[in-house]
Amino acid sequence: MSIKEKIKTAASIIHSSNYIVVFSGAGMSTESGIPDFRSPGGLWSKYDPGEYAEYSAFLSHPEKFWTMHKELSQTVLEASPNLGHKSLVTLEKEYRKLKAIITQNIDFLHSRAGNSNVLELHGSGQTACCLSCGTEFYYTDIQKQLDEGKEVPKCPKCEGLIKPNVVLFGESLPSNVFQQAIAEISSADLLIIIGSSLTVYPAASLPSMALDTGARIIIINDEATMMDHQADVAIHGKAGVILPLILEELRNIDS
Ligand code: APR
């Protein structure tokens, strides 16, 4: 099937669906300038996740995490939602079909674009907390300490270690969010998987749950994924290009 035919097929599946859930990964945000993790040149080609993004490593060498965070946070703060994010807002607000976004991303771009029910499986870089006294911080409070040249931000109240509310390797996912994600997938009649290599568990276990509920599956990804053969349609391309084309097709069907 040509990419044009796949886009038509995806639009007709969306047209006949009423409870759409999106599962997104870092590929959703690369067109906003935020690198993904496993593509060539991705974050893990520069930083070993075992050293820079693992919980026990964070406790023993927090300066490594903060070095990576310093580079990435500027990119995230300067990033804006791309045409892929905006297409999902249209699917929610105009078509009233998109009921939830389950994202592995910590860049809060789905919320900034305007989607309302965003489940952040891996947390968000927007807030942080002191690991000793539990004081909560907003990311601008931390940015100030980093801008003043502090290598490792510390809690102004108790000098404890501050950690952004993102899930590092070796940490469990927020169980309430995971349970909500399972509930959304079980209600979905269509799951659209966008920009994920589907290689990191337990997050990657969610899309396959849709196979058991009989939901249709659309995959939009820059490369093949291990679920392509189980999808109703798998489209290889950029989310910021493919999603607007699918919406265009949807308008044609509706007109
Ligand atoms: N459009 C569509 N797909 C894209 C785009 C794009 N513009 N850019 C990249 N991709 C694809 C890549 O081909 C890749 O298959 O998105 C996928 C991104 O895969 P990863 O980099 O592995 O990111 P992700 O799946 O989100 O990783 C999951 O792993 O390291 C942890 O916590 C981290 O949340 C992350 C998790």
PDB file of C-alpha atoms and ligand atoms in Angstrom:
ATOM      1  CA  MET A   1       0.000   0.000   0.000  1.00  0.00           C
ATOM      2  CA  SER A   2       1.366   3.458  -0.909  1.00  0.00           C
ATOM      3  CA  ILE A   3       1.739   6.097   1.800  1.00  0.00           C
ATOM      4  CA  LYS A   4      -1.176   7.975   0.204  1.00  0.00           C
ATOM      5  CA  GLU A   5      -3.402   4.910   0.486  1.00  0.00           C
ATOM      6  CA  LYS A   6      -2.249   4.346   4.081  1.00  0.00           C
ATOM      7  CA  ILE A   7      -3.182   7.947   4.929  1.00  0.00           C
ATOM      8  CA  LYS A   8      -6.627   7.428   3.380  1.00  0.00           C
ATOM      9  CA  THR A   9      -7.054   4.187   5.333  1.00  0.00           C
ATOM     10  CA  ALA A  10      -5.998   5.880   8.574  1.00  0.00           C
ATOM     11  CA  ALA A  11      -8.461   8.728   7.971  1.00  0.00           C
ATOM     12  CA  SER A  12     -11.337   6.336   7.372  1.00  0.00           C
ATOM     13  CA  ILE A  13     -10.513   4.349  10.523  1.00  0.00           C
ATOM     14  CA  ILE A  14     -10.461   7.627  12.511  1.00  0.00           C
ATOM     15  CA  HIS A  15     -13.748   8.693  10.867  1.00  0.00           C
ATOM     16  CA  SER A  16     -15.435   5.531  12.112  1.00  0.00           C
ATOM     17  CA  SER A  17     -13.927   5.694  15.621  1.00  0.00           C
ATOM     18  CA  ASN A  18     -15.384   7.505  18.619  1.00  0.00           C
ATOM     19  CA  TYR A  19     -12.999   6.871  21.515  1.00  0.00           C
ATOM     20  CA  ILE A  20      -9.462   7.466  20.265  1.00  0.00           C
ATOM     21  CA  VAL A  21      -6.445   7.197  22.568  1.00  0.00           C
ATOM     22  CA  VAL A  22      -2.947   8.254  21.526  1.00  0.00           C
ATOM     23  CA  PHE A  23       0.244   6.650  22.854  1.00  0.00           C
ATOM     24  CA  SER A  24       3.189   8.959  22.126  1.00  0.00           C
ATOM     25  CA  GLY A  25       6.948   8.840  22.467  1.00  0.00           C
ATOM     26  CA  ALA A  26       9.926  11.100  21.860  1.00  0.00           C
ATOM     27  CA  GLY A  27       9.389  11.003  18.085  1.00  0.00           C
ATOM     28  CA  MET A  28       6.363  13.247  18.684  1.00  0.00           C
ATOM     29  CA  SER A  29       8.712  16.083  19.711  1.00  0.00           C
ATOM     30  CA  THR A  30      11.761  15.796  17.428  1.00  0.00           C
ATOM     31  CA  GLU A  31      10.168  18.250  14.959  1.00  0.00           C
ATOM     32  CA  SER A  32       9.993  20.681  17.876  1.00  0.00           C
ATOM     33  CA  GLY A  33      13.785  20.434  18.173  1.00  0.00           C
ATOM     34  CA  ILE A  34      13.916  17.963  21.071  1.00  0.00           C
ATOM     35  CA  PRO A  35      16.121  14.931  20.263  1.00  0.00           C
ATOM     36  CA  ASP A  36      14.686  11.479  20.803  1.00  0.00           C
ATOM     37  CA  PHE A  37      16.669   8.781  22.589  1.00  0.00           C
ATOM     38  CA  ARG A  38      17.477   5.938  20.203  1.00  0.00           C
ATOM     39  CA  SER A  39      17.598   7.429  16.709  1.00  0.00           C
ATOM     40  CA  PRO A  40      21.117   8.123  15.391  1.00  0.00           C
ATOM     41  CA  GLY A  41      22.319  11.230  17.277  1.00  0.00           C
ATOM     42  CA  GLY A  42      19.639  10.696  19.930  1.00  0.00           C
ATOM     43  CA  LEU A  43      20.227  11.509  23.583  1.00  0.00           C
ATOM     44  CA  TRP A  44      21.513   8.036  24.475  1.00  0.00           C
ATOM     45  CA  SER A  45      24.189   8.286  21.802  1.00  0.00           C
ATOM     46  CA  LYS A  46      25.687  11.152  23.859  1.00  0.00           C
ATOM     47  CA  TYR A  47      24.803  10.147  27.420  1.00  0.00           C
ATOM     48  CA  ASP A  48      24.884   6.604  28.771  1.00  0.00           C
ATOM     49  CA  PRO A  49      21.425   6.225  30.387  1.00  0.00           C
ATOM     50  CA  GLY A  50      22.934   3.883  33.011  1.00  0.00           C
ATOM     51  CA  GLU A  51      25.155   6.735  34.188  1.00  0.00           C
ATOM     52  CA  TYR A  52      23.036   9.804  33.437  1.00  0.00           C
ATOM     53  CA  ALA A  53      19.414   8.714  33.841  1.00  0.00           C
ATOM     54  CA  GLU A  54      19.369   5.897  36.375  1.00  0.00           C
ATOM     55  CA  TYR A  55      18.039   6.443  39.907  1.00  0.00           C
ATOM     56  CA  SER A  56      20.884   4.967  42.007  1.00  0.00           C
ATOM     57  CA  ALA A  57      23.426   6.702  39.747  1.00  0.00           C
ATOM     58  CA  PHE A  58      21.536   9.950  40.372  1.00  0.00           C
ATOM     59  CA  LEU A  59      21.875   9.475  44.134  1.00  0.00           C
ATOM     60  CA  SER A  60      25.611   8.812  43.949  1.00  0.00           C
ATOM     61  CA  HIS A  61      26.565  11.188  41.100  1.00  0.00           C
ATOM     62  CA  PRO A  62      23.761  13.754  40.698  1.00  0.00           C
ATOM     63  CA  GLU A  63      26.118  16.101  38.797  1.00  0.00           C
ATOM     64  CA  LYS A  64      25.995  13.752  35.786  1.00  0.00           C
ATOM     65  CA  PHE A  65      22.205  13.958  35.532  1.00  0.00           C
ATOM     66  CA  TRP A  66      22.286  17.750  35.954  1.00  0.00           C
ATOM     67  CA  THR A  67      24.873  18.127  33.196  1.00  0.00           C
ATOM     68  CA  MET A  68      22.549  16.317  30.765  1.00  0.00           C
ATOM     69  CA  HIS A  69      19.507  18.115  32.196  1.00  0.00           C
ATOM     70  CA  LYS A  70      21.163  21.530  31.681  1.00  0.00           C
ATOM     71  CA  GLU A  71      21.633  20.847  27.947  1.00  0.00           C
ATOM     72  CA  LEU A  72      18.169  19.329  27.457  1.00  0.00           C
ATOM     73  CA  SER A  73      16.150  21.792  29.589  1.00  0.00           C
ATOM     74  CA  GLN A  74      17.121  24.787  27.409  1.00  0.00           C
ATOM     75  CA  THR A  75      15.946  22.876  24.305  1.00  0.00           C
ATOM     76  CA  VAL A  76      12.667  21.906  25.999  1.00  0.00           C
ATOM     77  CA  LEU A  77      12.000  25.442  27.247  1.00  0.00           C
ATOM     78  CA  GLU A  78      12.605  26.864  23.743  1.00  0.00           C
ATOM     79  CA  ALA A  79      10.529  24.143  22.048  1.00  0.00           C
ATOM     80  CA  SER A  80       6.993  24.771  20.872  1.00  0.00           C
ATOM     81  CA  PRO A  81       4.296  22.319  19.824  1.00  0.00           C
ATOM     82  CA  ASN A  82       4.661  21.174  16.193  1.00  0.00           C
ATOM     83  CA  LEU A  83       2.030  20.412  13.562  1.00  0.00           C
ATOM     84  CA  GLY A  84       1.736  16.897  14.939  1.00  0.00           C
ATOM     85  CA  HIS A  85       0.802  18.176  18.417  1.00  0.00           C
ATOM     86  CA  LYS A  86      -1.611  20.684  16.867  1.00  0.00           C
ATOM     87  CA  SER A  87      -3.300  17.950  14.809  1.00  0.00           C
ATOM     88  CA  LEU A  88      -4.033  16.052  18.021  1.00  0.00           C
ATOM     89  CA  VAL A  89      -5.624  19.167  19.526  1.00  0.00           C
ATOM     90  CA  THR A  90      -7.931  19.332  16.462  1.00  0.00           C
ATOM     91  CA  LEU A  91      -8.795  15.653  16.900  1.00  0.00           C
ATOM     92  CA  GLU A  92      -9.821  16.417  20.511  1.00  0.00           C
ATOM     93  CA  LYS A  93     -11.409  19.862  20.318  1.00  0.00           C
ATOM     94  CA  GLU A  94     -12.975  19.891  16.829  1.00  0.00           C
ATOM     95  CA  TYR A  95     -13.739  16.228  16.185  1.00  0.00           C
ATOM     96  CA  ARG A  96     -14.236  15.345  19.881  1.00  0.00           C
ATOM     97  CA  LYS A  97     -12.802  11.905  19.102  1.00  0.00           C
ATOM     98  CA  LEU A  98      -9.492  12.038  20.958  1.00  0.00           C
ATOM     99  CA  LYS A  99     -10.226  11.237  24.613  1.00  0.00           C
ATOM    100  CA  ALA A 100      -6.743  10.760  26.099  1.00  0.00           C
ATOM    101  CA  ILE A 101      -3.057  11.010  25.296  1.00  0.00           C
ATOM    102  CA  ILE A 102      -0.749   8.587  27.071  1.00  0.00           C
ATOM    103  CA  THR A 103       2.738   9.996  26.689  1.00  0.00           C
ATOM    104  CA  GLN A 104       6.222   8.864  27.634  1.00  0.00           C
ATOM    105  CA  ASN A 105       7.460  12.410  27.044  1.00  0.00           C
ATOM    106  CA  ILE A 106       8.395  14.788  29.870  1.00  0.00           C
ATOM    107  CA  ASP A 107       8.366  17.943  27.699  1.00  0.00           C
ATOM    108  CA  PHE A 108       4.694  18.846  28.435  1.00  0.00           C
ATOM    109  CA  LEU A 109       4.259  19.808  24.762  1.00  0.00           C
ATOM    110  CA  HIS A 110       0.897  17.981  24.472  1.00  0.00           C
ATOM    111  CA  SER A 111      -0.513  20.098  27.327  1.00  0.00           C
ATOM    112  CA  ARG A 112       1.124  23.257  25.969  1.00  0.00           C
ATOM    113  CA  ALA A 113      -0.489  22.526  22.576  1.00  0.00           C
ATOM    114  CA  GLY A 114      -3.907  22.398  24.284  1.00  0.00           C
ATOM    115  CA  ASN A 115      -4.841  18.734  24.787  1.00  0.00           C
ATOM    116  CA  SER A 116      -6.645  18.302  28.090  1.00  0.00           C
ATOM    117  CA  ASN A 117      -6.364  14.658  29.172  1.00  0.00           C
ATOM    118  CA  VAL A 118      -2.622  13.951  29.036  1.00  0.00           C
ATOM    119  CA  LEU A 119      -1.301  11.038  31.086  1.00  0.00           C
ATOM    120  CA  GLU A 120       2.440  11.509  31.683  1.00  0.00           C
ATOM    121  CA  LEU A 121       3.758   7.989  32.291  1.00  0.00           C
ATOM    122  CA  HIS A 122       7.330   9.188  32.859  1.00  0.00           C
ATOM    123  CA  GLY A 123       6.403  12.320  34.784  1.00  0.00           C
ATOM    124  CA  SER A 124       7.139  15.858  33.747  1.00  0.00           C
ATOM    125  CA  GLY A 125      10.128  18.169  33.906  1.00  0.00           C
ATOM    126  CA  GLN A 126       7.809  21.009  35.019  1.00  0.00           C
ATOM    127  CA  THR A 127       8.205  20.289  38.732  1.00  0.00           C
ATOM    128  CA  ALA A 128      10.754  18.771  41.098  1.00  0.00           C
ATOM    129  CA  CYS A 129      10.983  17.830  44.741  1.00  0.00           C
ATOM    130  CA  CYS A 130      13.517  17.595  47.522  1.00  0.00           C
ATOM    131  CA  LEU A 131      14.322  13.935  48.236  1.00  0.00           C
ATOM    132  CA  SER A 132      14.891  14.733  51.940  1.00  0.00           C
ATOM    133  CA  CYS A 133      12.030  17.009  53.032  1.00  0.00           C
ATOM    134  CA  GLY A 134       9.633  16.595  50.086  1.00  0.00           C
ATOM    135  CA  THR A 135       9.421  20.323  49.289  1.00  0.00           C
ATOM    136  CA  GLU A 136       8.018  20.797  45.765  1.00  0.00           C
ATOM    137  CA  PHE A 137       9.671  23.178  43.271  1.00  0.00           C
ATOM    138  CA  TYR A 138       8.778  24.619  39.894  1.00  0.00           C
ATOM    139  CA  TYR A 139      11.443  24.184  37.185  1.00  0.00           C
ATOM    140  CA  THR A 140      12.174  27.942  37.104  1.00  0.00           C
ATOM    141  CA  ASP A 141      13.323  27.742  40.766  1.00  0.00           C
ATOM    142  CA  ILE A 142      15.897  25.131  39.762  1.00  0.00           C
ATOM    143  CA  GLN A 143      16.878  26.970  36.566  1.00  0.00           C
ATOM    144  CA  LYS A 144      17.852  29.928  38.780  1.00  0.00           C
ATOM    145  CA  GLN A 145      20.290  27.803  40.818  1.00  0.00           C
ATOM    146  CA  LEU A 146      21.759  26.280  37.621  1.00  0.00           C
ATOM    147  CA  ASP A 147      22.083  29.739  36.005  1.00  0.00           C
ATOM    148  CA  GLU A 148      23.947  30.919  39.114  1.00  0.00           C
ATOM    149  CA  GLY A 149      26.478  28.178  38.309  1.00  0.00           C
ATOM    150  CA  LYS A 150      25.353  25.591  40.878  1.00  0.00           C
ATOM    151  CA  GLU A 151      26.342  22.137  39.556  1.00  0.00           C
ATOM    152  CA  VAL A 152      23.811  20.288  41.719  1.00  0.00           C
ATOM    153  CA  PRO A 153      20.730  22.254  42.868  1.00  0.00           C
ATOM    154  CA  LYS A 154      20.009  21.819  46.584  1.00  0.00           C
ATOM    155  CA  CYS A 155      16.876  22.374  48.673  1.00  0.00           C
ATOM    156  CA  PRO A 156      16.980  25.902  50.187  1.00  0.00           C
ATOM    157  CA  LYS A 157      15.111  24.518  53.203  1.00  0.00           C
ATOM    158  CA  CYS A 158      17.226  21.519  54.173  1.00  0.00           C
ATOM    159  CA  GLU A 159      20.107  21.371  51.662  1.00  0.00           C
ATOM    160  CA  GLY A 160      18.701  18.015  50.452  1.00  0.00           C
ATOM    161  CA  LEU A 161      19.036  16.686  46.881  1.00  0.00           C
ATOM    162  CA  ILE A 162      16.438  18.029  44.421  1.00  0.00           C
ATOM    163  CA  LYS A 163      15.161  15.684  41.684  1.00  0.00           C
ATOM    164  CA  PRO A 164      12.835  16.642  38.802  1.00  0.00           C
ATOM    165  CA  ASN A 165       9.538  14.698  38.889  1.00  0.00           C
ATOM    166  CA  VAL A 166      10.597  12.519  35.946  1.00  0.00           C
ATOM    167  CA  VAL A 167      10.863   8.714  36.116  1.00  0.00           C
ATOM    168  CA  LEU A 168      14.482   7.592  35.909  1.00  0.00           C
ATOM    169  CA  PHE A 169      15.536   4.069  35.036  1.00  0.00           C
ATOM    170  CA  GLY A 170      15.187   1.937  38.162  1.00  0.00           C
ATOM    171  CA  GLU A 171      12.169   3.948  39.383  1.00  0.00           C
ATOM    172  CA  SER A 172       8.579   2.749  39.158  1.00  0.00           C
ATOM    173  CA  LEU A 173       6.020   4.628  37.104  1.00  0.00           C
ATOM    174  CA  PRO A 174       3.351   6.650  38.966  1.00  0.00           C
ATOM    175  CA  SER A 175       0.833   3.843  39.612  1.00  0.00           C
ATOM    176  CA  ASN A 176      -2.251   6.092  39.455  1.00  0.00           C
ATOM    177  CA  VAL A 177      -1.211   7.344  36.005  1.00  0.00           C
ATOM    178  CA  PHE A 178      -0.463   3.806  34.797  1.00  0.00           C
ATOM    179  CA  GLN A 179      -3.853   2.580  36.035  1.00  0.00           C
ATOM    180  CA  GLN A 180      -5.601   5.492  34.277  1.00  0.00           C
ATOM    181  CA  ALA A 181      -3.704   4.625  31.079  1.00  0.00           C
ATOM    182  CA  ILE A 182      -4.895   1.020  31.286  1.00  0.00           C
ATOM    183  CA  ALA A 183      -8.471   2.243  31.795  1.00  0.00           C
ATOM    184  CA  GLU A 184      -8.248   4.576  28.780  1.00  0.00           C
ATOM    185  CA  ILE A 185      -6.842   1.842  26.544  1.00  0.00           C
ATOM    186  CA  SER A 186      -9.605  -0.546  27.618  1.00  0.00           C
ATOM    187  CA  SER A 187     -12.208   2.090  26.609  1.00  0.00           C
ATOM    188  CA  ALA A 188     -10.557   2.888  23.275  1.00  0.00           C
ATOM    189  CA  ASP A 189     -11.922   1.749  19.925  1.00  0.00           C
ATOM    190  CA  LEU A 190      -8.768   3.122  18.262  1.00  0.00           C
ATOM    191  CA  LEU A 191      -5.190   3.455  19.563  1.00  0.00           C
ATOM    192  CA  ILE A 192      -2.822   5.683  17.581  1.00  0.00           C
ATOM    193  CA  ILE A 193       0.848   5.010  18.431  1.00  0.00           C
ATOM    194  CA  ILE A 194       3.091   7.929  17.474  1.00  0.00           C
ATOM    195  CA  GLY A 195       6.878   8.315  17.629  1.00  0.00           C
ATOM    196  CA  SER A 196       7.914   5.491  19.908  1.00  0.00           C
ATOM    197  CA  SER A 197      10.377   2.628  19.485  1.00  0.00           C
ATOM    198  CA  LEU A 198       8.135   0.602  21.863  1.00  0.00           C
ATOM    199  CA  THR A 199      11.224  -0.759  23.603  1.00  0.00           C
ATOM    200  CA  VAL A 200      10.943   0.541  27.180  1.00  0.00           C
ATOM    201  CA  TYR A 201       8.758  -1.329  29.684  1.00  0.00           C
ATOM    202  CA  PRO A 202       6.393  -1.141  31.444  1.00  0.00           C
ATOM    203  CA  ALA A 203       5.210   1.748  29.191  1.00  0.00           C
ATOM    204  CA  ALA A 204       5.613  -0.357  26.055  1.00  0.00           C
ATOM    205  CA  SER A 205       3.285  -3.029  27.516  1.00  0.00           C
ATOM    206  CA  LEU A 206       0.323  -0.635  27.162  1.00  0.00           C
ATOM    207  CA  PRO A 207      -0.061  -0.581  23.340  1.00  0.00           C
ATOM    208  CA  SER A 208      -0.278  -4.372  23.156  1.00  0.00           C
ATOM    209  CA  MET A 209      -3.159  -4.272  25.685  1.00  0.00           C
ATOM    210  CA  ALA A 210      -5.187  -2.692  22.877  1.00  0.00           C
ATOM    211  CA  LEU A 211      -4.783  -5.925  20.899  1.00  0.00           C
ATOM    212  CA  ASP A 212      -6.746  -7.767  23.593  1.00  0.00           C
ATOM    213  CA  THR A 213      -9.622  -5.269  23.610  1.00  0.00           C
ATOM    214  CA  GLY A 214     -10.195  -5.432  19.845  1.00  0.00           C
ATOM    215  CA  ALA A 215      -9.303  -1.765  19.349  1.00  0.00           C
ATOM    216  CA  ARG A 216      -8.049  -0.746  15.885  1.00  0.00           C
ATOM    217  CA  ILE A 217      -4.377   0.296  15.805  1.00  0.00           C
ATOM    218  CA  ILE A 218      -2.660   2.968  13.720  1.00  0.00           C
ATOM    219  CA  ILE A 219       1.118   3.436  13.997  1.00  0.00           C
ATOM    220  CA  ILE A 220       2.885   6.597  12.801  1.00  0.00           C
ATOM    221  CA  ASN A 221       6.650   6.251  13.180  1.00  0.00           C
ATOM    222  CA  ASP A 222       9.803   7.243  11.335  1.00  0.00           C
ATOM    223  CA  GLU A 223      10.975   3.635  11.301  1.00  0.00           C
ATOM    224  CA  ALA A 224       9.465   0.163  11.607  1.00  0.00           C
ATOM    225  CA  THR A 225       8.359  -0.947  15.065  1.00  0.00           C
ATOM    226  CA  MET A 226       7.806  -4.414  16.468  1.00  0.00           C
ATOM    227  CA  MET A 227       4.040  -3.812  16.448  1.00  0.00           C
ATOM    228  CA  ASP A 228       3.778  -2.789  12.776  1.00  0.00           C
ATOM    229  CA  HIS A 229       2.525  -6.241  11.735  1.00  0.00           C
ATOM    230  CA  GLN A 230      -0.257  -6.074  14.338  1.00  0.00           C
ATOM    231  CA  ALA A 231      -1.486  -2.614  13.302  1.00  0.00           C
ATOM    232  CA  ASP A 232      -4.417  -1.940  10.958  1.00  0.00           C
ATOM    233  CA  VAL A 233      -2.055   0.500   9.269  1.00  0.00           C
ATOM    234  CA  ALA A 234       1.573   1.443   9.999  1.00  0.00           C
ATOM    235  CA  ILE A 235       2.761   4.656   8.332  1.00  0.00           C
ATOM    236  CA  HIS A 236       6.504   5.374   8.245  1.00  0.00           C
ATOM    237  CA  GLY A 237       7.112   9.101   8.275  1.00  0.00           C
ATOM    238  CA  LYS A 238       7.253  12.250  10.381  1.00  0.00           C
ATOM    239  CA  ALA A 239       4.372  12.827  12.767  1.00  0.00           C
ATOM    240  CA  GLY A 240       4.334  16.550  11.933  1.00  0.00           C
ATOM    241  CA  VAL A 241       3.813  15.687   8.256  1.00  0.00           C
ATOM    242  CA  ILE A 242       1.614  12.587   8.402  1.00  0.00           C
ATOM    243  CA  LEU A 243      -0.907  13.770  11.013  1.00  0.00           C
ATOM    244  CA  PRO A 244      -1.898  16.957   9.103  1.00  0.00           C
ATOM    245  CA  LEU A 245      -2.298  14.857   5.910  1.00  0.00           C
ATOM    246  CA  ILE A 246      -4.585  12.440   7.755  1.00  0.00           C
ATOM    247  CA  LEU A 247      -6.652  15.371   9.073  1.00  0.00           C
ATOM    248  CA  GLU A 248      -6.881  16.779   5.518  1.00  0.00           C
ATOM    249  CA  GLU A 249      -8.213  13.387   4.361  1.00  0.00           C
ATOM    250  CA  LEU A 250     -10.647  13.364   7.292  1.00  0.00           C
ATOM    251  CA  ARG A 251     -12.015  16.737   6.188  1.00  0.00           C
ATOM    252  CA  ASN A 252     -12.520  15.345   2.666  1.00  0.00           C
ATOM    253  CA  ILE A 253     -14.505  12.414   4.068  1.00  0.00           C
ATOM    254  CA  ASP A 254     -16.614  14.773   6.196  1.00  0.00           C
ATOM    255  CA  SER A 255     -17.259  17.294   3.410  1.00  0.00           C
TER     256      SER A 255
HETATM  257  N1  APR B   1       7.930  11.364  13.544  1.00  0.00           N
HETATM  258  C1  APR B   1       7.663  10.050  13.773  1.00  0.00           C
HETATM  259  N2  APR B   1       8.530   9.215  14.392  1.00  0.00           N
HETATM  260  C2  APR B   1       9.704   9.739  14.788  1.00  0.00           C
HETATM  261  C3  APR B   1      10.050  11.089  14.573  1.00  0.00           C
HETATM  262  C4  APR B   1       9.106  11.920  13.920  1.00  0.00           C
HETATM  263  N3  APR B   1       9.334  13.221  13.664  1.00  0.00           N
HETATM  264  N4  APR B   1      11.307  11.292  15.084  1.00  0.00           N
HETATM  265  C5  APR B   1      11.712  10.105  15.596  1.00  0.00           C
HETATM  266  N5  APR B   1      10.761   9.171  15.410  1.00  0.00           N
HETATM  267  C6  APR B   1      10.754   7.782  15.863  1.00  0.00           C
HETATM  268  C7  APR B   1      12.096   7.103  15.838  1.00  0.00           C
HETATM  269  O1  APR B   1      12.297   6.456  14.601  1.00  0.00           O
HETATM  270  C8  APR B   1      11.961   6.090  16.992  1.00  0.00           C
HETATM  271  O2  APR B   1      11.438   4.855  16.527  1.00  0.00           O
HETATM  272  O3  APR B   1      10.364   7.817  17.213  1.00  0.00           O
HETATM  273  C9  APR B   1      10.948   6.736  17.929  1.00  0.00           C
HETATM  274  C10 APR B   1      11.585   7.271  19.193  1.00  0.00           C
HETATM  275  O4  APR B   1      12.069   6.166  19.917  1.00  0.00           O
HETATM  276  P1  APR B   1      12.928   6.432  21.258  1.00  0.00           P
HETATM  277  O5  APR B   1      14.003   7.417  20.957  1.00  0.00           O
HETATM  278  O6  APR B   1      13.269   5.082  21.798  1.00  0.00           O
HETATM  279  O7  APR B   1      11.913   7.173  22.219  1.00  0.00           O
HETATM  280  P2  APR B   1      10.749   6.522  23.096  1.00  0.00           P
HETATM  281  O8  APR B   1      10.122   5.367  22.409  1.00  0.00           O
HETATM  282  O9  APR B   1       9.848   7.637  23.482  1.00  0.00           O
HETATM  283  O10 APR B   1      11.547   6.019  24.397  1.00  0.00           O
HETATM  284  C11 APR B   1      10.769   5.563  25.482  1.00  0.00           C
HETATM  285  O11 APR B   1      12.796   5.416  26.796  1.00  0.00           O
HETATM  286  O12 APR B   1      14.794   6.335  27.405  1.00  0.00           O
HETATM  287  C12 APR B   1      13.494   6.151  27.821  1.00  0.00           C
HETATM  288  O13 APR B   1      12.293   7.498  29.311  1.00  0.00           O
HETATM  289  C13 APR B   1      12.784   7.459  28.003  1.00  0.00           C
HETATM  290  O14 APR B   1      10.464   7.968  27.575  1.00  0.00           O
HETATM  291  C14 APR B   1      11.633   7.406  27.015  1.00  0.00           C
HETATM  292  C15 APR B   1      11.467   5.914  26.758  1.00  0.00           C
END
